[in-house]
XYZ file of C-alpha atoms in Angstrom:
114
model
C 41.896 170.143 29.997
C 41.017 166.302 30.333
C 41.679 164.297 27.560
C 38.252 162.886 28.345
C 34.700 162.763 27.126
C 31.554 163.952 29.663
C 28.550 162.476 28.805
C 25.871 164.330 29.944
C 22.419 162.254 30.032
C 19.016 164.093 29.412
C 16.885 161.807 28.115
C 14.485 160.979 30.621
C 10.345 161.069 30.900
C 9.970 163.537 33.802
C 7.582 161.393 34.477
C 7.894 162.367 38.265
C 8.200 165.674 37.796
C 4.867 165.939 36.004
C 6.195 165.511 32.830
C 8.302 169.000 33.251
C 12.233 168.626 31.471
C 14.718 168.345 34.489
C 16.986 169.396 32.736
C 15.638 173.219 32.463
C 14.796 172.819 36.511
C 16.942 175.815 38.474
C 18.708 175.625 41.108
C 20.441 178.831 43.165
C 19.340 180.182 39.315
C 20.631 178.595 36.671
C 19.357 175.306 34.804
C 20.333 172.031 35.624
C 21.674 171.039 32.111
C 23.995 174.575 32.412
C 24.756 173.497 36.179
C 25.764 169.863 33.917
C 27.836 171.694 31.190
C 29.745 173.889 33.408
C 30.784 170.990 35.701
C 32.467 169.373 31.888
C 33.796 171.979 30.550
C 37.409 170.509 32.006
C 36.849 167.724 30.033
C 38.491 167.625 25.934
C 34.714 166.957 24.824
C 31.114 167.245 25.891
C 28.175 165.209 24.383
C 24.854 165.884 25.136
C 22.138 162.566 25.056
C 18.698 162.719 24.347
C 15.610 161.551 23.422
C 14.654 165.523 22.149
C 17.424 166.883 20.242
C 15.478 170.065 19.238
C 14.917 171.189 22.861
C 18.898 171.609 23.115
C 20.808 174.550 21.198
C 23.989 174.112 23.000
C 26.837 176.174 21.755
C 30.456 173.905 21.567
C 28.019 171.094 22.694
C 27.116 167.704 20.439
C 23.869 166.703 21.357
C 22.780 163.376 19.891
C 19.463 161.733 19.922
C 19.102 158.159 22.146
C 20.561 155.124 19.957
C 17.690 153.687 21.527
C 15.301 155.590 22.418
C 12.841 155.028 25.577
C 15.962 152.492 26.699
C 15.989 154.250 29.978
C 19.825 155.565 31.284
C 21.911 152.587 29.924
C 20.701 153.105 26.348
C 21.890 156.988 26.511
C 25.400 155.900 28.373
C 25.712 153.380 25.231
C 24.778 156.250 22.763
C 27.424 158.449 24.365
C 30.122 156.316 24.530
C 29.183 155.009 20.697
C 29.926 159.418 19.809
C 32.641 159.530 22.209
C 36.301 159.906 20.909
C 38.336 159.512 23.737
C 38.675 156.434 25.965
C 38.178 157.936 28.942
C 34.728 159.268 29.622
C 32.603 159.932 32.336
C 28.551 160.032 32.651
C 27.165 162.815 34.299
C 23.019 162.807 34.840
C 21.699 166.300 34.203
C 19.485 166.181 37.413
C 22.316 166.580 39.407
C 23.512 169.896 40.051
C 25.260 168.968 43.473
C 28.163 166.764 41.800
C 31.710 167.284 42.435
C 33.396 168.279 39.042
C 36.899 167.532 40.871
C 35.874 163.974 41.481
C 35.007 163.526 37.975
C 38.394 164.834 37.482
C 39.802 162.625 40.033
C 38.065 159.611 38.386
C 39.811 160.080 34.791
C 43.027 160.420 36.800
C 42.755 157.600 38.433
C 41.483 155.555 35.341
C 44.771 155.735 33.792
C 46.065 152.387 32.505
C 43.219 150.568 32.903
């Protein structure tokens, strides 16, 4: 396990998706945001950022509402690094099922000392 924080943003509109959550879209069958949490579960901690709290009943998860809300994806990478308790931490957007967990992995490695 990474001594490492994974931020995990979902607190967007949807406004292009017809104001549908992202987060619960599936792909090969499961949910983005599970696609999201499986990908950081190598990391120490996971938080969870978002403008709806209540929509998120995450197990081993903190979820945490926007800082500042309707701040777009810099506000909820501030909010998650305000929770985080490690000094490491990478940001992972929930729409994106396709990213590599072992470059996230690679990226804390390499972040060492710096």
């Amino acid at each position: 396990m990474l001594k490492a924080t994974a931020i995990i943003l979902a607190g967007g509109k949807s406004s292009r998706m017809k104001n549908k959550n992202k987060a619960f879209l599936e792909y090969k069958g499961k949910s983005f945001i599970d696609i999201a949490i499986d990908k950081a579960k190598v990391f120490e901690e996971t938080i969870l950022v978002t403008n709806t709290p209540e929509n998120y009943k995450i197990n081993n998860i903190k979820v945490v509402k926007d800082i500042i809300p309707d701040s777009g994806p810099l506000a909820g990478i501030y909010t998650g690094l305000k929770y985080s308790n490690n000094h490491a931490c990478v940001v992972i957007p929930c729409d994106t099922p396709l990213i590599n967990e072992h470059l996230l992995e690679y990226f804390v490695e390499m972040s060492e000392g710096y």
